[in-house]
Short mmCIF file of C-alpha atoms in Angstrom, two decimals:
data_model
loop_
_atom_site.label_atom_id
_atom_site.label_comp_id
_atom_site.label_asym_id
_atom_site.label_seq_id
_atom_site.Cartn_x
_atom_site.Cartn_y
_atom_site.Cartn_z
CA MET R 1 130.21 77.23 104.03
CA THR R 2 128.31 80.25 102.67
CA VAL R 3 127.30 82.76 105.31
CA ARG R 4 123.86 84.21 104.62
CA LYS R 5 123.61 87.97 104.66
CA PRO R 6 121.55 89.15 107.63
CA ILE R 7 118.31 90.99 106.92
CA ARG R 8 118.46 94.54 108.21
CA PRO R 9 115.19 95.63 109.88
CA ARG R 10 113.44 98.61 108.31
CA ILE R 11 110.54 100.83 109.33
CA ILE R 12 108.62 103.67 107.70
CA ILE R 13 105.59 105.47 109.12
CA HIS R 14 103.24 108.12 107.79
CA GLY R 15 100.85 110.56 109.43
CA GLY R 16 98.60 111.31 106.46
CA ALA R 17 98.61 113.17 103.17
CA GLY R 18 97.00 116.39 102.07
CA ASN R 19 97.36 119.97 100.98
CA ILE R 20 100.39 120.87 103.08
CA THR R 21 101.62 124.38 102.28
CA GLU R 22 103.69 127.04 104.01
CA GLU R 23 100.48 129.00 104.52
CA ASN R 24 98.51 126.31 106.36
CA LEU R 25 101.36 124.60 108.21
CA PRO R 26 103.30 127.23 110.19
CA PRO R 27 106.66 126.37 111.80
CA LYS R 28 105.16 125.69 115.23
CA ARG R 29 102.70 123.14 113.85
CA TYR R 30 105.38 121.59 111.62
CA ASN R 31 107.62 121.09 114.63
CA GLU R 32 104.77 119.43 116.53
CA PHE R 33 104.28 116.90 113.73
CA ARG R 34 108.01 116.30 113.40
CA SER R 35 108.50 115.88 117.14
CA ALA R 36 105.60 113.43 117.36
CA LEU R 37 106.88 111.33 114.46
CA LEU R 38 110.43 111.29 115.84
CA SER R 39 109.20 110.14 119.24
CA ILE R 40 107.09 107.38 117.71
CA LEU R 41 109.91 106.25 115.44
CA HIS R 42 112.41 106.02 118.26
CA SER R 43 109.96 104.05 120.40
CA ALA R 44 109.20 101.62 117.56
CA SER R 45 112.88 101.35 116.62
CA SER R 46 113.77 100.35 120.16
CA ARG R 47 111.31 97.47 119.90
CA LEU R 48 112.57 96.52 116.46
CA ALA R 49 116.13 96.30 117.79
CA LYS R 50 115.23 93.65 120.34
CA PRO R 51 116.17 90.04 119.52
CA ALA R 52 113.35 88.09 117.85
CA SER R 53 111.16 91.18 117.53
CA HIS R 54 108.20 90.63 115.18
CA ALA R 55 107.09 93.07 112.51
CA LEU R 56 103.44 92.73 113.63
CA ASP R 57 104.20 93.86 117.17
CA VAL R 58 106.38 96.78 116.09
CA ALA R 59 104.00 98.07 113.39
CA THR R 60 100.93 97.96 115.64
CA HIS R 61 102.87 99.60 118.47
CA ALA R 62 103.83 102.49 116.18
CA VAL R 63 100.26 102.96 114.96
CA SER R 64 98.90 102.80 118.53
CA LEU R 65 101.11 105.78 119.35
CA LEU R 66 99.81 107.62 116.29
CA GLU R 67 96.25 106.83 117.42
CA ASN R 68 97.00 108.27 120.87
CA ASN R 69 98.21 111.59 119.46
CA PRO R 70 95.39 114.04 118.59
CA LEU R 71 97.47 115.57 115.78
CA PHE R 72 96.60 112.63 113.55
CA ASN R 73 93.33 111.46 112.00
CA ALA R 74 93.10 108.16 113.89
CA GLY R 75 91.99 107.14 117.35
CA LYS R 76 92.13 110.19 119.64
CA GLY R 77 92.32 112.63 116.71
CA ALA R 78 89.73 111.03 114.42
CA VAL R 79 87.35 113.10 112.30
CA PHE R 80 83.56 113.11 112.63
CA THR R 81 80.76 111.84 110.40
CA ARG R 82 78.04 114.19 109.17
CA ALA R 83 75.97 113.09 112.16
CA GLY R 84 78.69 114.17 114.58
CA THR R 85 79.62 110.60 115.47
CA LEU R 86 82.87 108.66 115.24
CA GLU R 87 83.37 105.53 113.13
CA LEU R 88 86.95 104.32 113.34
CA GLU R 89 88.72 101.83 111.05
CA ALA R 90 91.96 99.86 111.25
CA SER R 91 93.75 96.97 109.56
CA VAL R 92 96.87 94.82 109.63
CA MET R 93 98.43 92.44 107.14
CA VAL R 94 101.57 90.31 107.15
CA SER R 95 103.54 88.82 104.29
CA ARG R 96 103.51 85.38 105.94
CA GLY R 97 102.91 83.54 109.19
CA PHE R 98 99.17 83.81 109.90
CA GLN R 99 96.22 81.99 108.35
CA LYS R 100 94.22 85.14 107.67
CA ARG R 101 97.26 87.19 106.61
CA GLY R 102 95.18 90.36 106.64
CA VAL R 103 92.17 91.73 108.54
CA GLY R 104 90.08 94.90 108.59
CA CYS R 105 87.98 96.40 111.39
CA MET R 106 85.36 99.12 110.89
CA GLY R 107 82.51 101.02 112.52
CA LEU R 108 84.33 101.27 115.86
CA LYS R 109 83.37 103.78 118.54
CA ARG R 110 84.48 102.45 121.92
CA VAL R 111 87.80 100.71 121.27
CA LYS R 112 90.64 102.90 122.51
CA ASN R 113 93.15 101.61 119.96
CA PRO R 114 91.50 100.13 116.87
CA ILE R 115 94.85 98.86 115.58
CA GLN R 116 95.20 96.60 118.62
CA LEU R 117 91.81 95.08 117.83
CA ALA R 118 92.94 94.40 114.26
CA ARG R 119 96.08 92.73 115.62
CA GLU R 120 94.02 90.58 117.96
CA LEU R 121 91.63 89.57 115.17
CA LEU R 122 94.60 88.40 113.10
CA ILE R 123 96.22 86.46 115.95
CA ARG R 124 92.93 84.90 117.13
CA GLY R 125 92.52 83.52 113.65
CA GLU R 126 94.96 80.81 114.63
CA GLU R 127 92.49 79.53 117.25
CA GLU R 128 89.49 77.30 116.75
CA ASN R 129 86.56 79.43 115.59
CA GLY R 130 88.91 82.41 115.34
CA GLY R 131 88.40 83.19 119.01
CA GLY R 132 84.85 84.20 118.13
CA GLY R 133 85.75 85.88 114.84
CA GLN R 134 85.52 82.62 112.88
CA GLY R 135 87.44 82.71 109.61
CA HIS R 136 86.31 86.23 108.72
CA CYS R 137 88.87 88.79 107.58
CA GLN R 138 86.57 91.80 108.03
CA LEU R 139 84.18 92.57 110.87
CA ALA R 140 82.32 95.70 111.95
CA GLY R 141 80.28 97.40 114.64
CA PRO R 142 78.80 96.21 117.92
CA TYR R 143 79.61 92.51 117.52
CA LEU R 144 83.26 93.29 116.87
CA GLU R 145 83.39 95.65 119.84
CA GLY R 146 81.87 92.87 121.92
CA LEU R 147 84.78 90.65 120.88
CA ALA R 148 87.17 93.45 121.85
CA GLU R 149 85.71 93.48 125.36
CA GLU R 150 85.81 89.69 125.55
CA TRP R 151 89.46 89.72 124.47
CA GLY R 152 90.38 92.24 127.17
CA LEU R 153 91.20 95.24 125.00
CA ASP R 154 90.98 98.77 126.40
CA MET R 155 87.48 100.20 125.94
CA VAL R 156 86.54 103.87 126.33
CA ASP R 157 83.53 106.16 126.29
CA GLU R 158 83.01 107.50 122.76
CA ARG R 159 83.84 110.98 124.03
CA TYR R 160 87.45 109.91 124.63
CA HIS R 161 88.13 110.34 120.91
CA TRP R 162 86.69 113.88 120.82
CA THR R 163 89.11 116.75 120.10
CA ARG R 164 88.33 120.43 119.65
CA ARG R 165 90.17 120.74 116.34
CA ARG R 166 88.22 117.93 114.74
CA TRP R 167 84.92 119.18 116.15
CA GLU R 168 85.50 122.67 114.80
CA GLU R 169 86.43 121.18 111.46
CA HIS R 170 83.18 119.18 111.49
CA LYS R 171 81.11 122.26 112.36
CA ARG R 172 82.73 124.40 109.67
CA GLY R 173 81.90 121.82 107.04
CA LEU R 174 78.22 121.73 107.99
CA GLU R 175 78.04 125.50 108.45
CA LYS R 176 79.47 126.00 104.97
CA GLU R 177 76.67 123.88 103.56
CA ARG R 178 74.02 125.67 105.62
CA SER R 179 75.21 129.09 104.49
CA GLY R 180 75.70 128.07 100.86
CA ASP R 181 73.44 126.76 98.15
CA ALA R 182 73.48 123.21 99.45
CA VAL R 183 70.65 122.22 101.77
CA LEU R 184 71.25 119.87 104.67
CA SER R 185 68.96 116.89 104.90
CA GLU R 186 66.57 116.82 107.84
CA VAL R 187 68.65 114.06 109.43
CA ASP R 188 71.84 116.09 109.08
CA ARG R 189 70.18 119.24 110.38
CA LYS R 190 68.80 117.50 113.47
CA ALA R 191 72.13 115.83 114.14
CA TYR R 192 73.94 119.15 113.76
CA ASP R 193 71.59 121.00 116.12
CA ARG R 194 71.60 118.18 118.67
CA MET R 195 75.38 117.88 118.77
CA MET R 196 75.90 121.65 118.85
CA ALA R 197 73.52 122.04 121.79
CA GLY R 198 74.14 118.90 123.78
CA LEU R 199 77.79 117.91 123.64
CA ASN R 200 79.61 118.61 126.89
CA VAL R 201 83.24 117.60 126.74
CA SER R 202 86.51 119.15 127.82
CA SER R 203 88.98 120.96 125.59
CA ASP R 204 91.90 119.01 124.19
CA GLY R 205 94.27 121.72 125.38
CA ASP R 206 94.25 124.07 122.41
CA PRO R 207 91.06 126.17 122.32
CA SER R 208 92.94 128.84 120.35
CA TRP R 209 92.94 126.84 117.13
CA ASP R 210 91.70 129.20 114.40
CA GLY R 211 90.38 126.68 111.86
CA HIS R 212 92.90 127.49 109.15
CA GLU R 213 95.98 125.47 110.01
CA TYR R 214 96.71 122.15 108.32
CA LEU R 215 94.91 119.09 109.69
CA ALA R 216 96.45 115.77 108.65
CA GLN R 217 93.95 113.78 106.59
CA GLY R 218 93.69 110.22 105.42
CA THR R 219 95.15 107.15 107.07
CA VAL R 220 98.10 106.83 109.44
CA GLY R 221 100.25 103.79 108.96
CA ALA R 222 103.44 101.88 109.54
CA VAL R 223 105.30 99.30 107.49
CA VAL R 224 107.96 97.16 109.17
CA LEU R 225 110.48 94.55 108.03
CA ASP R 226 111.91 92.42 110.83
CA SER R 227 115.13 90.40 110.93
CA SER R 228 113.32 87.18 109.95
CA GLY R 229 112.21 88.76 106.66
CA THR R 230 108.54 89.14 107.65
CA LEU R 231 106.79 92.30 106.55
CA CYS R 232 103.79 93.88 108.28
CA VAL R 233 101.62 96.86 107.40
CA ALA R 234 99.34 98.48 109.98
CA THR R 235 96.85 101.26 109.23
CA SER R 236 94.26 103.28 111.14
CA THR R 237 91.91 106.19 110.39
CA GLY R 238 88.81 108.15 111.27
CA GLY R 239 87.99 108.41 107.57
CA LEU R 240 86.85 111.49 105.65
CA THR R 241 85.63 114.58 107.48
CA ASN R 242 81.82 114.63 107.47
CA LYS R 243 81.54 111.29 105.71
CA LEU R 244 78.12 109.67 105.68
CA PRO R 245 77.46 107.41 108.68
CA GLY R 246 78.16 103.83 107.63
CA ARG R 247 80.68 104.77 104.96
CA ILE R 248 83.51 102.24 104.68
CA GLY R 249 86.83 103.42 103.31
CA ASP R 250 89.97 101.85 101.93
CA THR R 251 91.72 101.50 105.29
CA PRO R 252 89.93 98.27 106.37
CA THR R 253 89.60 96.95 102.80
CA LEU R 254 92.21 94.41 101.78
CA GLY R 255 94.02 95.49 98.63
CA ALA R 256 92.59 98.99 98.51
CA GLY R 257 94.37 100.79 101.34
CA PHE R 258 96.86 98.16 102.49
CA TRP R 259 98.55 94.99 101.28
CA ALA R 260 101.39 92.56 102.09
CA GLU R 261 102.52 89.46 100.24
CA GLU R 262 105.49 87.22 99.46
CA TRP R 263 106.44 85.37 96.28
CA SER R 264 109.36 83.83 94.36
CA ASP R 265 110.64 85.54 91.22
CA GLU R 266 111.72 83.89 87.96
CA THR R 267 115.12 83.02 89.46
CA ASP R 268 113.45 81.52 92.53
CA ARG R 269 114.58 84.44 94.70
CA ARG R 270 112.34 85.40 97.57
CA ARG R 271 110.51 88.70 97.13
CA ALA R 272 107.99 90.42 99.38
CA ALA R 273 106.18 93.73 99.61
CA ALA R 274 104.01 95.60 102.12
CA MET R 275 102.38 99.00 101.63
CA SER R 276 100.01 101.47 103.29
CA GLY R 277 98.04 104.10 101.40
CA THR R 278 96.69 107.45 102.54
CA GLY R 279 94.50 110.05 100.88
CA ASN R 280 91.10 109.94 99.19
CA GLY R 281 89.86 106.49 100.18
CA ASP R 282 87.15 106.18 97.55
CA SER R 283 89.76 106.63 94.83
CA PHE R 284 91.91 103.93 96.42
CA LEU R 285 88.85 101.65 96.53
CA ARG R 286 88.01 102.14 92.86
CA LEU R 287 91.54 101.18 91.79
CA ASN R 288 92.23 98.59 94.48
CA ALA R 289 95.29 100.82 94.55
CA VAL R 290 97.75 99.22 96.94
CA ARG R 291 97.26 95.68 95.67
CA THR R 292 97.60 97.06 92.13
CA ALA R 293 101.02 98.47 92.98
CA SER R 294 102.09 95.14 94.46
CA ALA R 295 100.78 93.25 91.43
CA ILE R 296 102.79 95.49 89.10
CA ALA R 297 105.95 94.64 91.05
CA HIS R 298 105.02 90.95 91.19
CA TYR R 299 103.85 90.20 87.67
CA SER R 300 105.71 92.87 85.67
CA HIS R 301 108.97 92.10 87.51
CA GLN R 302 109.47 95.75 88.45
CA ARG R 303 110.96 97.21 91.59
CA LEU R 304 108.35 98.31 94.09
CA GLN R 305 109.39 101.97 93.93
CA ALA R 306 108.54 102.13 90.23
CA ALA R 307 105.20 100.43 90.87
CA VAL R 308 104.27 102.81 93.69
CA THR R 309 105.16 105.81 91.53
CA GLN R 310 103.05 104.44 88.67
CA VAL R 311 100.00 104.25 90.94
CA ALA R 312 100.44 107.02 93.52
CA GLY R 313 103.02 109.40 92.08
CA PRO R 314 102.43 112.58 90.04
CA ASN R 315 100.29 111.83 86.96
CA GLY R 316 99.89 108.26 88.19
CA ASP R 317 96.85 106.02 88.14
CA LEU R 318 95.26 107.63 91.21
CA GLN R 319 95.53 111.12 89.78
CA LYS R 320 94.26 110.02 86.37
CA SER R 321 91.26 108.35 87.99
CA ALA R 322 89.94 111.77 89.05
CA GLY R 323 89.68 112.98 85.46
CA ASP R 324 88.54 116.61 85.21
CA ARG R 325 87.68 116.52 88.93
CA TRP R 326 91.38 116.61 89.85
CA HIS R 327 92.10 119.39 92.37
CA LYS R 328 88.36 120.12 92.62
CA THR R 329 86.87 117.35 94.77
CA GLY R 330 89.89 115.75 96.43
CA GLU R 331 89.46 112.66 94.28
CA GLY R 332 92.65 110.90 93.25
CA GLU R 333 94.80 112.60 95.88
CA GLY R 334 97.04 110.48 98.06
CA GLY R 335 100.28 108.64 98.56
CA MET R 336 101.79 105.31 99.61
CA ILE R 337 104.61 104.09 101.78
CA GLY R 338 106.08 100.61 101.71
CA ILE R 339 108.99 98.23 102.03
CA GLU R 340 110.11 95.62 99.53
CA LEU R 341 112.31 92.61 100.23
CA ASN R 342 114.54 91.33 97.43
CA ASP R 343 116.16 88.11 98.61
CA ARG R 344 117.61 89.46 101.88
CA GLU R 345 117.77 93.17 101.09
CA GLY R 346 114.99 95.48 102.24
CA ASN R 347 114.25 98.85 100.62
CA VAL R 348 111.89 101.61 101.73
CA VAL R 349 109.64 103.17 99.07
CA PHE R 350 107.13 106.03 98.95
CA ASP R 351 105.50 108.51 96.59
CA PHE R 352 102.55 110.91 96.54
CA ASN R 353 100.70 113.19 94.14
CA CYS R 354 99.25 115.83 96.48
CA GLY R 355 100.62 118.81 98.38
CA ASP R 356 102.66 116.56 100.63
CA MET R 357 102.74 113.43 102.75
CA VAL R 358 103.96 113.21 106.31
CA GLU R 359 106.33 110.28 106.43
CA SER R 360 109.46 109.31 108.31
CA ILE R 361 112.00 106.55 107.88
CA MET R 362 114.25 104.85 110.39
CA ASP R 363 116.80 102.16 109.62
CA ARG R 364 118.58 100.12 112.20
CA SER R 365 121.65 98.28 111.01
CA VAL R 366 123.38 97.25 114.24
CA PRO R 367 122.39 97.85 117.86
CA GLY R 368 123.15 101.39 118.96
CA ILE R 369 123.61 102.81 115.46
CA THR R 370 120.62 104.51 113.96
CA GLU R 371 120.16 106.29 110.64
CA TYR R 372 117.20 108.63 110.46
CA GLU R 373 115.55 110.54 107.66
CA ASP R 374 112.29 112.43 107.81
CA ASN R 375 110.50 113.59 104.68
CA TYR R 376 108.17 116.52 104.96
CA VAL R 377 108.90 118.38 101.75
#
């Protein structure tokens, strides 16, 4: 009798991508990011090591921890819109096992952990009428937050997500426009003055921030392969700093900022892929970037690493999409993380075209033995 090779669980997480340099990321701040990622990885790895653990539960747990840490642009550390408000987004997708497979949530203000709402929307899709979400894969705003309350998720005052670093970043952006040639619209000006004068919230513990250190941008995410061979990708973000109110990015958009699927190759071997993108969301939207990388692997019979590099690596499709605006507007900048499954072997992949991407990898082969690698180059 042939003994089937066990599938080794894998996990990779990222905390955003951007212009990370020695000048804007001093050793103290670097160590804070590294310590946070290590803590989150070890917590998620412990869950992944449990018998019958599911990729969905582990991935959303990891992203919840990223959302709770104000270092990252998601949940507690989310960036502000031009109007000084918060509009959070999150998504999950699995390679198999749920009717909806993938869901996106957007325009959130009062949900403590948007990724848990995305998880619930996916799971409730198995119920009649989707638990109130019907068969929809994307929902937004007050109705969705009403479902969150009905489903018993943790709700918070909008001020919970406020942090001093993000607020100062928001103010600097508007002040730059006010002092430069650009003229703020009347709506922006009133919002700026109102928020400057009226907001009364406590410090997040670091009032000494000088406005020059690196602030992680883009999406945070996790991709997990469990022992059953199921892949899950979970993503969350506050979006772009000073985005227009109502702007929807790639994070909650299936195929643009996240994707997971499974298929059989020409030899009838099982293959699967799951990926999370981070960076300039509008560029990811225009290319349907993450689904494009998966399609290259699927239909061109390439390994996923080559496909990710073709889309998100140096001189890849994302960078080319910016044209002569490259390194001028932020367009085209970003990276991807992912995991591919070839038969019963899982492989972690990633690439980026910008200053750097904050990502960490943890592999668990047998209980009690852990291999760890963090990439912050």
